[in-house]
mmCIF file of C-alpha atoms in Angstrom:
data_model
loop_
_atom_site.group_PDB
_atom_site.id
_atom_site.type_symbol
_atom_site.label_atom_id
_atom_site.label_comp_id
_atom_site.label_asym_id
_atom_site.label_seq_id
_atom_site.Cartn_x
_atom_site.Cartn_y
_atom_site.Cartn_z
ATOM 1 C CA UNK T 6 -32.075 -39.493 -2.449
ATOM 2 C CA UNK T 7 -29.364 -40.723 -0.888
ATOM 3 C CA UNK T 8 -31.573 -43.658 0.772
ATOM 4 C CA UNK T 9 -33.018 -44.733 -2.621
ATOM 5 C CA UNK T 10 -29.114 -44.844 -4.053
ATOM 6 C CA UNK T 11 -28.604 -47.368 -0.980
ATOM 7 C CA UNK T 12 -32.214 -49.327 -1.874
ATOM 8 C CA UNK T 13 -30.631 -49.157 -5.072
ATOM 9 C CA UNK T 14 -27.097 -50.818 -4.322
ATOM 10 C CA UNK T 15 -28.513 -53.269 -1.918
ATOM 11 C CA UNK T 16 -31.058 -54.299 -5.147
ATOM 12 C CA UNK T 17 -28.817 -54.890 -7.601
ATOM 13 C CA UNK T 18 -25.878 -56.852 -5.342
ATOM 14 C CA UNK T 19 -29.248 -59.012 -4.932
ATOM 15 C CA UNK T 20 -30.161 -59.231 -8.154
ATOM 16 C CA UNK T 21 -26.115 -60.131 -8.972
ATOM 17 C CA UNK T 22 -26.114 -62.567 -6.722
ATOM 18 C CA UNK T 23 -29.259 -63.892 -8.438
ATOM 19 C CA UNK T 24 -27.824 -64.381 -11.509
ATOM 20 C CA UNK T 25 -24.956 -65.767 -9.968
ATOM 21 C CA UNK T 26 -22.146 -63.036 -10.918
ATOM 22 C CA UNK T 27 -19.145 -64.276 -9.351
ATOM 23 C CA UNK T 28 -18.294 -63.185 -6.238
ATOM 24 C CA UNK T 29 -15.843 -60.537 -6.517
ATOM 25 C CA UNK T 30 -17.817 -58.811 -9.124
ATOM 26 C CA UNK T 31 -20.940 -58.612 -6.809
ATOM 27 C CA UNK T 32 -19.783 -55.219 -5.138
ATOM 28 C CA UNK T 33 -18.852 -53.657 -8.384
ATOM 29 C CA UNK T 34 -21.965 -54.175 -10.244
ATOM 30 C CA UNK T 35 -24.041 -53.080 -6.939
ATOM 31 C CA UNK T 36 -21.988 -50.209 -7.409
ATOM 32 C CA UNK T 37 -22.327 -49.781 -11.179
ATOM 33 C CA UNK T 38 -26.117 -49.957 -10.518
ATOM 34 C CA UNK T 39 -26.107 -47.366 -7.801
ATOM 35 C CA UNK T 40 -24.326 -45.044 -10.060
ATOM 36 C CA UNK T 41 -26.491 -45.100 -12.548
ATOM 37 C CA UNK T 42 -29.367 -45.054 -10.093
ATOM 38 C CA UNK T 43 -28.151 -41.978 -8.690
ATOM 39 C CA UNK T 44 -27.416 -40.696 -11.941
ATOM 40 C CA UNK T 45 -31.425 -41.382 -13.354
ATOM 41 C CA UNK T 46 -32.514 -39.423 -9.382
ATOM 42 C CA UNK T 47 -30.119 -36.515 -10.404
ATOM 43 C CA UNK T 48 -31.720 -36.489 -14.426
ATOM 44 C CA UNK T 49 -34.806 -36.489 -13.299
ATOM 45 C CA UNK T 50 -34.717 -33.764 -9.930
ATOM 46 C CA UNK T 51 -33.020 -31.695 -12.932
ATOM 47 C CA UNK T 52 -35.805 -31.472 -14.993
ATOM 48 C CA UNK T 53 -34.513 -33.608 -17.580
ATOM 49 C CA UNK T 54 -37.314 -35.892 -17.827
ATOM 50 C CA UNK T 55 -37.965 -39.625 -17.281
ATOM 51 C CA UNK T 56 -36.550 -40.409 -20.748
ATOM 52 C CA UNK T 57 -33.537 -38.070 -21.098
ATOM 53 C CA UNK T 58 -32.173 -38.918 -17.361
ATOM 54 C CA UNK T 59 -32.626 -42.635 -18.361
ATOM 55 C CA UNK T 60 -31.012 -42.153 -21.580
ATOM 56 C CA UNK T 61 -27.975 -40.408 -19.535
ATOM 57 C CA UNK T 62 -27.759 -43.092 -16.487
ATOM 58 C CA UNK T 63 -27.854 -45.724 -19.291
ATOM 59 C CA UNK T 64 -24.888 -44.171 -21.191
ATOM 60 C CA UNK T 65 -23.057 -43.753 -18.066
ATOM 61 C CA UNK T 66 -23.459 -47.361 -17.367
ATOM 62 C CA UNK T 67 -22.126 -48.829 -20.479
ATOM 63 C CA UNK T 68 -19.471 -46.563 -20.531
ATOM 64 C CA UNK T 69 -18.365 -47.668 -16.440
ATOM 65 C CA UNK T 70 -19.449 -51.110 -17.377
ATOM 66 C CA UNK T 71 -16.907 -51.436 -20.270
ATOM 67 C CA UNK T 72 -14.320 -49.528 -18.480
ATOM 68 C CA UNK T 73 -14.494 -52.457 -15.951
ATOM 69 C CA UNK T 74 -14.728 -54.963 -18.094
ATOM 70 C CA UNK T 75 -11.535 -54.213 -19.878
ATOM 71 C CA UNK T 76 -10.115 -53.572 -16.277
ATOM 72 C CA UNK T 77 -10.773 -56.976 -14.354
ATOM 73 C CA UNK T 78 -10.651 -58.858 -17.863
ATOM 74 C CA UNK T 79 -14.881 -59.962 -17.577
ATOM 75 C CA UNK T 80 -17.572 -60.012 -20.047
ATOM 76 C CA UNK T 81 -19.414 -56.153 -20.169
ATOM 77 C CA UNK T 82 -22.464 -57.834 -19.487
ATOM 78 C CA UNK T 83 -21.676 -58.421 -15.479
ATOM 79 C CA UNK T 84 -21.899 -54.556 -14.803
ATOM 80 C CA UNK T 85 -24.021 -53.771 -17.612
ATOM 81 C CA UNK T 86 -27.059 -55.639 -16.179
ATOM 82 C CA UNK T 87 -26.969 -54.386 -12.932
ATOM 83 C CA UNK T 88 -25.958 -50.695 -14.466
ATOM 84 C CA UNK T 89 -29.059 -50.681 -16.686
ATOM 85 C CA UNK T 90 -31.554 -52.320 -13.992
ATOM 86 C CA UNK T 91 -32.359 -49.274 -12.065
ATOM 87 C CA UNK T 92 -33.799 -47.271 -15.512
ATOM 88 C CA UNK T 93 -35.747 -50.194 -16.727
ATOM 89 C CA UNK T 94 -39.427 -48.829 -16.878
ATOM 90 C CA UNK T 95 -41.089 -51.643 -14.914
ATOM 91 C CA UNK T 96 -43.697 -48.894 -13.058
ATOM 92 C CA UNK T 97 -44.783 -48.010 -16.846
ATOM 93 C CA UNK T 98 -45.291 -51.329 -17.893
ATOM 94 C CA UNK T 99 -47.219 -51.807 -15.108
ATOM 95 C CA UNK T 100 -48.979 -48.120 -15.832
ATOM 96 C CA UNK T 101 -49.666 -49.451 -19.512
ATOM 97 C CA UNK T 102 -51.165 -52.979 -18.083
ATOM 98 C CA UNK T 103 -53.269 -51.368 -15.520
ATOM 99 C CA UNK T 104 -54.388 -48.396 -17.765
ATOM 100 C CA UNK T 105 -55.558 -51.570 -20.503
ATOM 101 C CA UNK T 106 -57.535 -53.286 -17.688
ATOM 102 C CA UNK T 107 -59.156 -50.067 -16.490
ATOM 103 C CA UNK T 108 -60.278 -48.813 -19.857
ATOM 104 C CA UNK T 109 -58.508 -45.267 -20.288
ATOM 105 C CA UNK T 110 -57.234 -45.499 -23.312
ATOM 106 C CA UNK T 111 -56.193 -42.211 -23.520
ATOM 107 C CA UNK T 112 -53.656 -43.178 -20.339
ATOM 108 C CA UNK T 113 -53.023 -46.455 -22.443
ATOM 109 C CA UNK T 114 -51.766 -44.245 -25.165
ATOM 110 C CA UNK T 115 -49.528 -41.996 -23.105
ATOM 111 C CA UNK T 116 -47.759 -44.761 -20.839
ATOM 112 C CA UNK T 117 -47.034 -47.046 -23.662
ATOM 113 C CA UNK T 118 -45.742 -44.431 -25.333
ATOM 114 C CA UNK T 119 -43.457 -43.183 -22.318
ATOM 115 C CA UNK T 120 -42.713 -46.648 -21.807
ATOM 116 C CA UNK T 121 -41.450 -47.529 -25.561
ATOM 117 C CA UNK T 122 -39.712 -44.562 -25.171
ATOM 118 C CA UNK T 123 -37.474 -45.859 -22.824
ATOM 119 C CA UNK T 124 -36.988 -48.969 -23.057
ATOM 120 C CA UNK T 125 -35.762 -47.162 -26.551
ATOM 121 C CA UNK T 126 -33.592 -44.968 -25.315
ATOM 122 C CA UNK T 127 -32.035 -47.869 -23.002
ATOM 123 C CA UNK T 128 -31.246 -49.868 -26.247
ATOM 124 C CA UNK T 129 -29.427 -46.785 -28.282
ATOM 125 C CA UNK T 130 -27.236 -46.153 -24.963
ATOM 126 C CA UNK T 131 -26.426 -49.485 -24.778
ATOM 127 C CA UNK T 132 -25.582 -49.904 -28.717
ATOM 128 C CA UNK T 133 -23.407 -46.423 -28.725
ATOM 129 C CA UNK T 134 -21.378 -47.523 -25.968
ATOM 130 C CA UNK T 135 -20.665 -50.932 -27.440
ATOM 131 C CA UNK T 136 -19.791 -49.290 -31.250
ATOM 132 C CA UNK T 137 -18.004 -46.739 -29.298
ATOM 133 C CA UNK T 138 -15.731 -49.264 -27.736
ATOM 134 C CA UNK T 139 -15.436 -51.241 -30.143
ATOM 135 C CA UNK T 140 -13.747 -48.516 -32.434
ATOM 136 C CA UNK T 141 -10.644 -49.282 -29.938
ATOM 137 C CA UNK T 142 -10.291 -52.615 -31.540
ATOM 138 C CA UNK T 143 -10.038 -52.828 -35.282
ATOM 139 C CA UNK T 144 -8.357 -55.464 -37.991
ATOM 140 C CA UNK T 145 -6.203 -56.781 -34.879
ATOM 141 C CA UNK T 146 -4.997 -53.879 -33.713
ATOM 142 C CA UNK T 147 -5.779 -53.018 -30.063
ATOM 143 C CA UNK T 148 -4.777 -49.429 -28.423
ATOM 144 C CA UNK T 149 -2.424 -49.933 -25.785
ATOM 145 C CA UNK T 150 -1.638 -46.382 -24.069
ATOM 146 C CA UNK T 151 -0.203 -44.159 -27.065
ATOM 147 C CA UNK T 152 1.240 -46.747 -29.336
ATOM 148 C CA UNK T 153 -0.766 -49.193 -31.929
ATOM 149 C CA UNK T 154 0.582 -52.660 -31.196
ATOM 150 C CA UNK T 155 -0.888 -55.987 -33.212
ATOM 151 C CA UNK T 156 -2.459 -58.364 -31.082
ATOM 152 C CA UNK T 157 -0.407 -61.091 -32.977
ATOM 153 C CA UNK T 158 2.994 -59.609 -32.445
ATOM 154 C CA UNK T 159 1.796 -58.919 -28.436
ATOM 155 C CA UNK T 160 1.218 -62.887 -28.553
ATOM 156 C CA UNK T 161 4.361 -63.592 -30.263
ATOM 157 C CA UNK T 162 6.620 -61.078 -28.631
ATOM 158 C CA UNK T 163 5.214 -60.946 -24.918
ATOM 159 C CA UNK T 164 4.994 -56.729 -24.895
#
């Protein structure tokens, strides 16, 4: 497992790089992605299944991703990508493809399905860490420790 976590890192620092994620970010989102990597390994050696450990990974990912974000003052989607990447369901799609060309519907049916399944799960993770994060900032008021400040008056002020 440990070896796949590695494949895993060295895949999405690629795939960063790709999309050209600046370069001090690179490391971080190969690490994101690794995380949730070994996170998805872990679901799935538990007997959680495919969709539940990608459901968890995916949460965990948004959730590190945003945490980052806010620290290095960068869009979510730099570490999101790369933390989502490793529970994309590319071998089903290419299940669901080959099953079509092949003529088994019956594996059709069940690969799609695991597939849509998901890809579905991916998108609710992704949307519950955004609407959970976003309940931190409301009407101009951002959290900041224990105290409520306005975002105006911070501006204004310089607290």
């Amino acid at each position: 497992m440990l070896i796949e976590v590695l494949g895993t890192f060295i895949a999405i620092v690629g795939f960063a790089v790709l999309l050209d994620t600046p370069r001090k970010y690179v490391l971080l989102a190969g690490t994101v992605g690794a995380l949730s990597g070994f996170v998805y390994l872990l679901g799935i050696k538990w007997m959680l299944g495919e969709t539940m450990a990608a459901f968890v990974s995916a949460i965990l990912a948004g959730i590190v991703s945003h945490i980052l974000a806010r620290k290095y003052k960068t869009p979510v989607i730099i570490f999101l990508l790369g933390g989502i990447l490793p529970t994309v369901p590319g071998a089903g799609m290419y299940r669901v493809v080959y099953s079509i060309i092949s003529g088994n519907a019956a594996m059709t049916e069940y690969y799609l399905t695991e597939t849509l399944q998901i890809a579905g799960v991916i998108a609710l993770a992704v949307f519950l860490t955004e609407s959970f994060f976003k309940l931190f900032v409301r009407d101009g008021w951002k959290q900041n420790s224990l105290r409520y400040v306005k975002q105006s008056e911070k501006r204004v002020t310089g607290r």
